[in-house]
Amino acid sequence: MTAIDPARAVAVVGTGTMGQGIAQVALTAGHPVRLYDAAPGRAEEAAGAIAARLGRLVDKGRLDAAVRDAALARLRPAAQLAELAGSALVIEAIVEQLGVKQKLFEELEQVVAQDCLLATNTSSLAVTAVAAALRHPGRFVGLHFFNPAPLMPLVEVVRGFATDAAAAERARATMTAWGKTPVACADTPGFVVNRLARPFYAEALRVYEEGAADPATIDAVLRESGGFRMGPFELTDLIGQDVNNSVTHSVYEAFFHSPKFTPSLAQGRLVQAGLLGRKSGRGWFTYGEGAKKPEPGTAEPCPAPAEVGYRHRLTGPAAVLPQMIEEAGIKITRDGGQDTYDGSIVLPGGTELCLTDGQGPTNAAYLGPRIDFDLALDYRTCTRVALAPSATAPQDDVRAAIGLFQALGKKVSVIGDLPGMIVARTVALLADFAEDAAGRGVASAEDIDTAMRLGVNYPVGPLEWGRSLYTTWLRQFLLNMDHQYPGGRYSACQSLRRRAAVEESLL
């Protein structure tokens, strides 16, 4: 299926930030663009705002003036829906209310031709439900752009239950022609990105609610150890606490109150207090003139041990740590052994330093004192590592563990005795959610990873990340977490369980 001919008009209904951005994308792709808004004068204002943005691009040398002038000559505000009659594609970006959207598309169906694609930019409503009022729902698709639309490459192309395959493919081809990276997904709550991103926010909030670490420390660990571009607290302050909380509640309701999507009481209280983030001047952090962001909890310098032991073998990305320890000039005594879930570094006082396995350091310390360290995307390049000592861990060994990672060039954050710590529990659930989405046919594995890298700037796709850790390790980690937090939130999905069983059979 070929993309819509650039000579044909594209209409955008709704001229807020998102509508203006989508119109700008269509303009720069070469289409005539019609702008319509039900509020008188809004379409003209939006056209002026688009012209100003294109002008700034010219001033910065990122757009040729002749290209700008040609684009603006193709831009036309519309006073009536009837003026959209010749459009090949109409994209709606109005208020997120089902009845309002349905009424708009019922009216549009009376105006446009039979071959016109109709699309909604909804992020929270079912595409199938929006299309339900149409006589010809086969030509209706979801085109979920991300803000700011001219800059963000990802577009989720959502196929409703009644959408024709040809219509969805034409929409996808058109997005590619516009320079976007489209991912095809089924019409499920949250589509791909909003569905799969919930654990990134939710697990950080749970860590905070359990008193294991403060927001600045949690953000720092996820950035500097997990490789995420922003931490969840600073990111939700940027998005708006009300917006993020609303999406979480919407997905929770749509999944019939599944414990995997339970909203945060702490975030709800923040919204009730009007502390919405940057736009209100205060959220998790304070903004404005003179405001200073809190520093993350970072351990003071401690001496590194001269020698450590090494029992069994660490698995996944942690397997490189013994080599790094030797490179740092610290003697390491090995006992050999195979890759196991319980490989550890043995500190001078006998305390075992273990990659978190989801049990919690005190719960797992039945064989002796233990200190857990958190998962990192790459232990060689990360700049911070989190430690969680058990209640019985001697302070001398806690200091030795801090000094050991400091000798490897890492800042160290010591957090509370918490099952799964910060990065590991976040990544494990992201991988589980992604495996579940792939197994249910929400999107292909490739599109899932692409969506999460481009839509929310994850350092690696959750499926790729999870499989690099070994699926059997993930399954055991989630089994341990489910034991510590009964109720189903951490129960591994069937797709992940099946993959782990296959992986074990090949060992």
XYZ file of C-alpha atoms in Angstrom:
507
model
C 0.000 0.000 0.000
C 1.397 3.397 -0.985
C 1.401 6.544 1.099
C -1.068 9.361 0.513
C 0.057 11.556 -2.387
C 1.684 14.762 -1.041
C -0.407 16.746 -3.524
C -3.552 15.786 -1.615
C -4.731 17.803 1.378
C -4.454 16.747 5.019
C -6.841 18.246 7.570
C -6.196 18.636 11.279
C -9.129 19.204 13.628
C -8.142 20.730 16.955
C -5.477 23.418 17.095
C -3.887 22.984 20.506
C -0.212 22.109 20.921
C -0.597 18.628 19.476
C -2.825 19.688 16.585
C -0.402 22.442 15.600
C 2.506 19.999 15.761
C 0.770 17.434 13.550
C -0.161 20.141 11.059
C 3.469 21.273 10.931
C 4.618 17.720 10.243
C 2.138 17.343 7.378
C 3.127 20.743 5.963
C 6.839 19.985 5.922
C 6.045 16.659 4.243
C 4.637 18.672 1.319
C 0.876 18.436 1.823
C -1.677 21.237 1.608
C -3.001 21.474 5.180
C -6.404 22.605 6.399
C -6.751 23.652 10.050
C -10.128 23.576 11.775
C -11.166 24.369 15.329
C -14.704 24.691 16.700
C -13.704 27.825 18.635
C -13.878 30.882 16.366
C -10.500 32.397 15.541
C -8.463 29.492 16.934
C -7.523 28.110 13.532
C -6.153 31.492 12.437
C -4.174 31.787 15.682
C -2.765 28.290 15.180
C -1.702 29.113 11.622
C 0.132 32.152 12.965
C 1.855 30.054 15.632
C 2.987 27.503 13.026
C 4.332 30.311 10.830
C 6.282 31.663 13.809
C 7.812 28.245 14.567
C 8.845 27.749 10.944
C 10.319 31.243 11.013
C 12.459 30.334 14.017
C 13.714 27.269 12.169
C 14.748 29.534 9.289
C 16.528 31.879 11.716
C 18.458 28.920 13.142
C 19.485 27.741 9.686
C 17.511 24.517 9.991
C 14.996 25.340 7.257
C 15.384 27.129 3.955
C 13.311 30.323 3.692
C 11.910 29.282 0.316
C 10.746 25.965 1.796
C 9.107 27.857 4.659
C 7.317 30.196 2.274
C 6.075 27.320 0.121
C 4.800 25.481 3.213
C 2.920 28.507 4.507
C 1.329 28.977 1.099
C -0.188 25.494 1.519
C -1.566 26.214 5.007
C -5.183 27.343 5.222
C -7.435 27.820 8.253
C -10.975 26.546 7.784
C -14.030 28.232 9.242
C -16.388 25.297 8.582
C -15.999 21.498 8.538
C -17.306 21.579 4.980
C -14.011 23.134 3.878
C -12.277 19.819 4.677
C -14.219 18.027 1.933
C -11.287 17.417 -0.402
C -8.954 15.975 2.260
C -7.303 12.592 1.839
C -6.652 12.323 5.581
C -8.290 14.002 8.568
C -6.537 13.760 11.946
C -8.417 14.714 15.084
C -6.608 16.167 18.125
C -9.437 17.487 20.281
C -10.526 16.948 23.889
C -10.244 13.372 25.249
C -13.993 12.787 25.572
C -15.525 9.870 23.724
C -18.873 11.497 22.945
C -17.275 14.655 21.598
C -14.954 12.712 19.325
C -17.726 10.460 18.053
C -19.911 13.444 17.193
C -17.037 15.064 15.281
C -16.417 11.978 13.161
C -20.116 11.490 12.470
C -20.127 15.026 11.054
C -16.893 14.474 9.143
C -18.297 11.344 7.524
C -20.988 13.536 5.957
C -18.305 15.823 4.471
C -15.317 13.829 3.232
C -15.044 11.438 0.309
C -15.225 7.635 0.601
C -11.445 7.266 0.169
C -10.563 9.713 2.963
C -8.748 8.175 5.935
C -10.072 9.267 9.326
C -7.701 9.214 12.284
C -7.713 10.018 15.972
C -4.677 11.081 17.986
C -6.225 9.759 21.203
C -3.857 8.392 23.830
C -6.413 7.141 26.348
C -9.607 6.135 24.513
C -10.250 2.968 22.525
C -9.948 3.544 18.793
C -12.693 0.973 18.304
C -15.034 2.935 20.571
C -14.392 6.233 18.770
C -15.131 4.551 15.432
C -18.276 2.821 16.680
C -20.549 5.691 15.596
C -19.336 5.600 11.967
C -21.132 3.985 9.051
C -17.778 3.006 7.548
C -15.388 2.294 10.459
C -13.024 0.339 8.214
C -11.229 3.547 7.182
C -10.712 4.693 10.767
C -7.318 4.358 12.511
C -5.451 5.692 15.495
C -2.406 7.864 14.770
C -0.905 8.547 18.171
C 1.826 11.189 17.839
C 4.085 12.094 20.737
C 4.707 15.624 21.948
C 6.334 17.638 20.419
C 5.102 16.080 17.196
C 7.627 17.793 14.860
C 10.547 16.409 16.918
C 9.411 13.038 18.248
C 9.925 10.339 15.601
C 7.466 7.761 16.913
C 3.849 7.372 15.774
C 1.696 4.492 17.033
C -0.559 3.300 14.209
C -3.495 1.705 15.996
C -5.806 -0.700 14.228
C -9.298 -0.820 15.751
C -11.345 -4.001 15.667
C -13.213 -2.733 12.591
C -10.231 -1.103 10.821
C -9.461 -2.489 7.364
C -5.921 -3.846 6.982
C -5.448 -1.683 3.869
C -6.368 1.480 5.784
C -3.911 0.700 8.580
C -1.155 -0.055 6.096
C -1.809 3.135 4.147
C -1.620 5.133 7.368
C 1.664 3.446 8.258
C 3.131 4.095 4.800
C 2.087 7.753 5.052
C 3.787 8.175 8.423
C 6.971 6.697 6.958
C 6.749 9.133 4.045
C 6.442 11.957 6.587
C 9.782 10.962 8.088
C 8.281 9.300 11.152
C 8.923 5.842 12.576
C 5.518 4.139 12.750
C 4.815 1.075 14.880
C 1.706 -0.997 14.284
C -0.266 -1.946 17.372
C -3.595 -3.392 18.371
C -6.315 -1.360 20.033
C -5.558 -2.180 23.683
C -5.459 0.178 26.698
C -2.421 2.448 26.523
C -1.450 1.011 23.124
C 2.298 0.212 23.413
C 4.096 3.079 25.117
C 1.573 4.150 27.751
C 0.864 0.518 28.627
C 4.469 -0.634 28.902
C 5.836 2.495 30.578
C 3.695 2.170 33.736
C 6.315 0.232 35.787
C 8.942 2.933 35.216
C 6.819 5.346 37.233
C 4.979 2.901 39.489
C 8.004 1.044 40.875
C 9.827 4.278 41.698
C 6.751 5.460 43.570
C 6.565 2.181 45.495
C 10.231 2.463 46.491
C 9.484 5.967 47.766
C 6.302 4.892 49.553
C 8.218 2.117 51.349
C 10.733 4.689 52.582
C 13.712 2.956 50.951
C 15.003 6.071 49.150
C 14.055 9.680 48.411
C 13.001 10.905 44.929
C 16.373 12.494 44.076
C 18.223 9.264 44.912
C 15.782 7.056 43.016
C 16.092 9.311 39.956
C 19.887 9.283 40.175
C 20.079 5.488 40.413
C 17.784 4.981 37.408
C 19.732 7.533 35.362
C 23.292 6.709 36.361
C 22.949 2.955 36.843
C 19.960 2.084 34.668
C 20.909 4.377 31.801
C 17.525 6.113 31.581
C 17.671 9.675 30.281
C 15.519 11.066 33.094
C 14.383 9.693 36.419
C 10.649 9.075 36.971
C 10.178 11.863 39.526
C 11.768 14.586 37.398
C 10.016 13.209 34.313
C 6.535 13.227 35.870
C 7.222 16.776 37.086
C 7.923 17.666 33.457
C 4.887 15.802 32.072
C 2.607 17.083 34.826
C 1.638 14.990 37.843
C -2.029 15.326 36.943
C -1.437 14.104 33.388
C 0.709 11.133 34.419
C -1.678 10.197 37.221
C -4.644 10.423 34.844
C -3.015 8.071 32.322
C -2.201 5.601 35.102
C -5.810 5.628 36.322
C -7.106 5.282 32.758
C -4.988 2.172 32.102
C -5.866 0.765 35.548
C -9.585 1.150 34.847
C -9.251 -0.274 31.347
C -7.511 -3.393 32.707
C -10.291 -3.978 35.255
C -8.207 -2.901 38.268
C -5.367 -5.336 37.613
C -2.791 -5.108 40.446
C -0.088 -4.682 37.815
C -1.424 -1.177 37.105
C -2.396 0.007 40.603
C -2.019 3.811 40.871
C 0.116 5.463 43.555
C -1.496 6.986 46.631
C 1.496 9.323 47.020
C 1.113 10.691 43.505
C -2.618 11.063 44.020
C -2.023 13.162 47.136
C 0.434 15.319 45.212
C -2.228 16.018 42.585
C -4.844 16.752 45.244
C -2.461 19.300 46.746
C -2.066 21.047 43.382
C 1.642 20.200 43.236
C 1.664 19.333 39.546
C 5.339 19.777 38.721
C 7.049 22.396 36.619
C 3.813 24.026 35.477
C 2.749 24.759 39.067
C 6.253 25.557 40.334
C 6.410 22.523 42.581
C 5.907 18.786 42.316
C 8.342 16.259 43.677
C 10.894 19.039 43.318
C 10.661 22.832 43.509
C 11.116 25.015 40.425
C 11.510 28.692 39.713
C 14.082 31.316 40.455
C 16.513 30.286 43.173
C 15.122 26.760 43.492
C 17.685 24.047 44.084
C 17.112 20.407 43.308
C 17.938 18.040 46.201
C 21.137 16.053 45.881
C 20.872 12.247 45.743
C 22.049 10.249 48.720
C 25.691 9.430 48.042
C 27.998 7.565 50.420
C 31.142 9.249 51.734
C 34.495 7.801 50.553
C 35.377 4.482 52.172
C 38.569 2.394 51.880
C 38.409 -0.487 49.430
C 39.153 -3.975 50.740
C 42.541 -5.394 49.800
C 41.036 -8.774 48.978
C 37.601 -10.296 48.358
C 36.330 -13.776 47.611
C 34.164 -14.932 44.737
C 31.826 -17.899 45.047
C 30.020 -19.523 42.148
C 29.562 -17.036 39.327
C 27.517 -13.887 38.909
C 25.101 -13.901 36.017
C 24.148 -11.456 33.270
C 25.796 -8.019 33.186
C 27.177 -8.554 36.719
C 29.486 -11.307 35.406
C 32.042 -8.628 34.473
C 32.511 -7.418 38.077
C 35.273 -9.878 39.111
C 37.374 -8.771 36.146
C 36.768 -5.130 37.015
C 37.774 -5.808 40.630
C 41.050 -7.361 39.514
C 41.686 -4.455 37.129
C 41.261 -2.109 40.112
C 44.151 -3.871 41.870
C 42.026 -5.747 44.408
C 42.924 -9.413 44.926
C 40.062 -11.812 44.300
C 39.981 -15.451 45.353
C 37.745 -17.600 43.181
C 36.049 -20.902 43.942
C 34.987 -21.569 40.345
C 31.512 -22.938 39.732
C 28.867 -22.353 37.113
C 26.498 -19.449 36.459
C 23.931 -19.521 39.261
C 21.296 -17.308 40.797
C 23.319 -17.121 44.028
C 26.791 -16.118 42.841
C 28.371 -13.554 45.150
C 31.421 -11.548 46.130
C 32.548 -12.324 49.678
C 33.678 -9.328 51.727
C 36.483 -9.517 54.339
C 34.040 -9.956 57.249
C 32.238 -12.825 55.516
C 29.230 -10.840 54.267
C 28.064 -11.849 50.800
C 27.648 -9.085 48.202
C 24.961 -10.299 45.793
C 23.086 -9.069 42.765
C 19.549 -8.458 44.004
C 17.325 -11.447 43.340
C 13.978 -10.041 44.444
C 13.966 -11.523 47.938
C 15.379 -8.581 49.855
C 18.754 -8.747 51.622
C 17.392 -9.570 55.098
C 14.871 -12.126 53.807
C 17.649 -13.830 51.814
C 20.248 -13.675 54.623
C 19.306 -17.005 56.216
C 22.811 -18.302 55.392
C 24.487 -15.246 56.875
C 24.708 -11.462 56.497
C 24.191 -10.110 53.008
C 24.363 -6.882 51.021
C 22.479 -6.647 47.741
C 23.662 -4.493 44.845
C 21.316 -3.247 42.159
C 21.195 -4.119 38.496
C 23.034 -1.841 36.058
C 22.662 -1.561 32.312
C 26.455 -1.798 32.000
C 28.651 -2.034 35.077
C 31.667 -0.741 33.188
C 30.063 2.497 32.039
C 27.550 3.210 34.807
C 28.524 5.940 37.260
C 26.428 4.938 40.292
C 25.510 1.693 42.034
C 22.925 1.227 44.771
C 23.517 -1.048 47.789
C 20.955 -2.464 50.228
C 22.449 -4.038 53.397
C 20.577 -6.649 55.411
C 19.758 -5.924 59.046
C 22.595 -8.235 60.134
C 25.310 -6.899 57.823
C 28.269 -5.574 59.880
C 29.038 -1.891 59.315
C 32.651 -2.744 58.477
C 31.460 -4.859 55.569
C 28.969 -2.196 54.481
C 31.892 0.240 54.327
C 33.964 -2.367 52.479
C 31.194 -2.801 49.879
C 30.961 0.959 49.430
C 34.740 1.227 49.056
C 34.807 -1.677 46.596
C 32.411 0.013 44.169
C 34.084 3.380 44.701
C 37.365 1.733 43.676
C 35.595 0.745 40.444
C 34.858 4.429 39.807
C 31.226 4.429 40.973
C 29.270 6.693 43.259
C 27.355 4.626 45.779
C 23.826 5.143 47.112
C 22.905 3.067 50.154
C 19.147 2.471 50.258
C 16.796 0.635 52.599
C 16.331 -3.110 52.897
C 14.100 -3.500 49.844
C 13.227 -6.545 47.718
C 14.267 -5.961 44.115
C 15.894 -2.601 44.861
C 15.341 0.096 42.175
C 16.690 -0.688 38.699
C 16.179 -4.454 38.882
C 12.491 -4.346 39.847
C 11.832 -1.655 37.235
C 13.565 -3.493 34.396
C 12.065 -6.851 35.373
C 8.521 -5.477 35.152
C 9.238 -3.548 31.948
C 10.499 -6.789 30.389
C 7.513 -8.750 31.730
C 5.025 -6.193 30.404
C 6.772 -6.259 27.028
C 6.777 -10.071 26.879
C 3.068 -10.044 27.701
C 2.312 -7.467 24.989
C 4.294 -9.408 22.399
C 2.671 -12.686 23.412
C -0.820 -11.185 23.109
C -0.090 -9.702 19.676
C -0.329 -6.078 20.772
C 2.681 -5.371 18.542
C 5.668 -7.207 17.129
C 8.763 -7.618 19.291
C 10.669 -5.261 17.008
C 7.954 -2.606 17.147
C 7.692 -2.892 20.940
C 11.391 -2.227 21.446
C 11.354 0.552 18.830
C 8.367 2.211 20.494
C 9.973 2.276 23.926
C 13.318 3.542 22.645
C 11.805 6.313 20.537
C 8.646 7.106 22.491
C 10.146 7.365 25.985
C 13.896 7.335 25.270
C 14.716 4.053 27.007
C 18.393 3.131 26.611
C 17.449 -0.243 25.122
C 14.184 -1.944 24.254
C 12.636 -3.854 27.186
C 12.496 -7.149 25.309
C 16.125 -6.918 24.253
C 17.115 -5.871 27.775
C 15.137 -8.612 29.477
C 16.444 -11.353 27.216
C 20.032 -10.207 27.740
C 19.541 -10.864 31.458
C 18.383 -14.439 30.744
C 14.678 -15.144 30.877
C 15.177 -17.788 33.574
C 16.765 -15.172 35.860
C 13.859 -12.807 35.226
C 11.309 -15.501 35.985
C 13.039 -16.374 39.271
C 13.392 -12.704 40.190
C 9.670 -12.118 39.642
C 8.805 -15.323 41.510
C 10.777 -14.011 44.503
C 9.131 -10.590 44.230
C 5.701 -12.216 44.041
C 6.494 -14.107 47.240
C 7.486 -10.879 48.998
C 4.512 -8.919 47.631
C 1.619 -11.389 47.146
C -1.322 -10.320 45.072
C -0.260 -10.698 41.448
C 1.577 -7.449 40.739
C 4.866 -9.285 40.190
C 3.487 -12.525 38.787
C 5.369 -13.343 35.577
C 3.225 -13.416 32.445
C 2.656 -16.668 30.576
C 4.806 -15.589 27.630
C 7.806 -15.032 29.885
C 7.216 -18.336 31.692
C 7.063 -20.236 28.408
C 10.224 -18.550 27.145
C 12.033 -19.386 30.389
C 10.962 -23.034 30.129
C 12.325 -23.212 26.580
C 15.562 -21.552 27.705
C 15.978 -24.080 30.517
C 15.341 -27.003 28.170
C 18.239 -25.885 25.974
C 20.762 -25.716 28.830
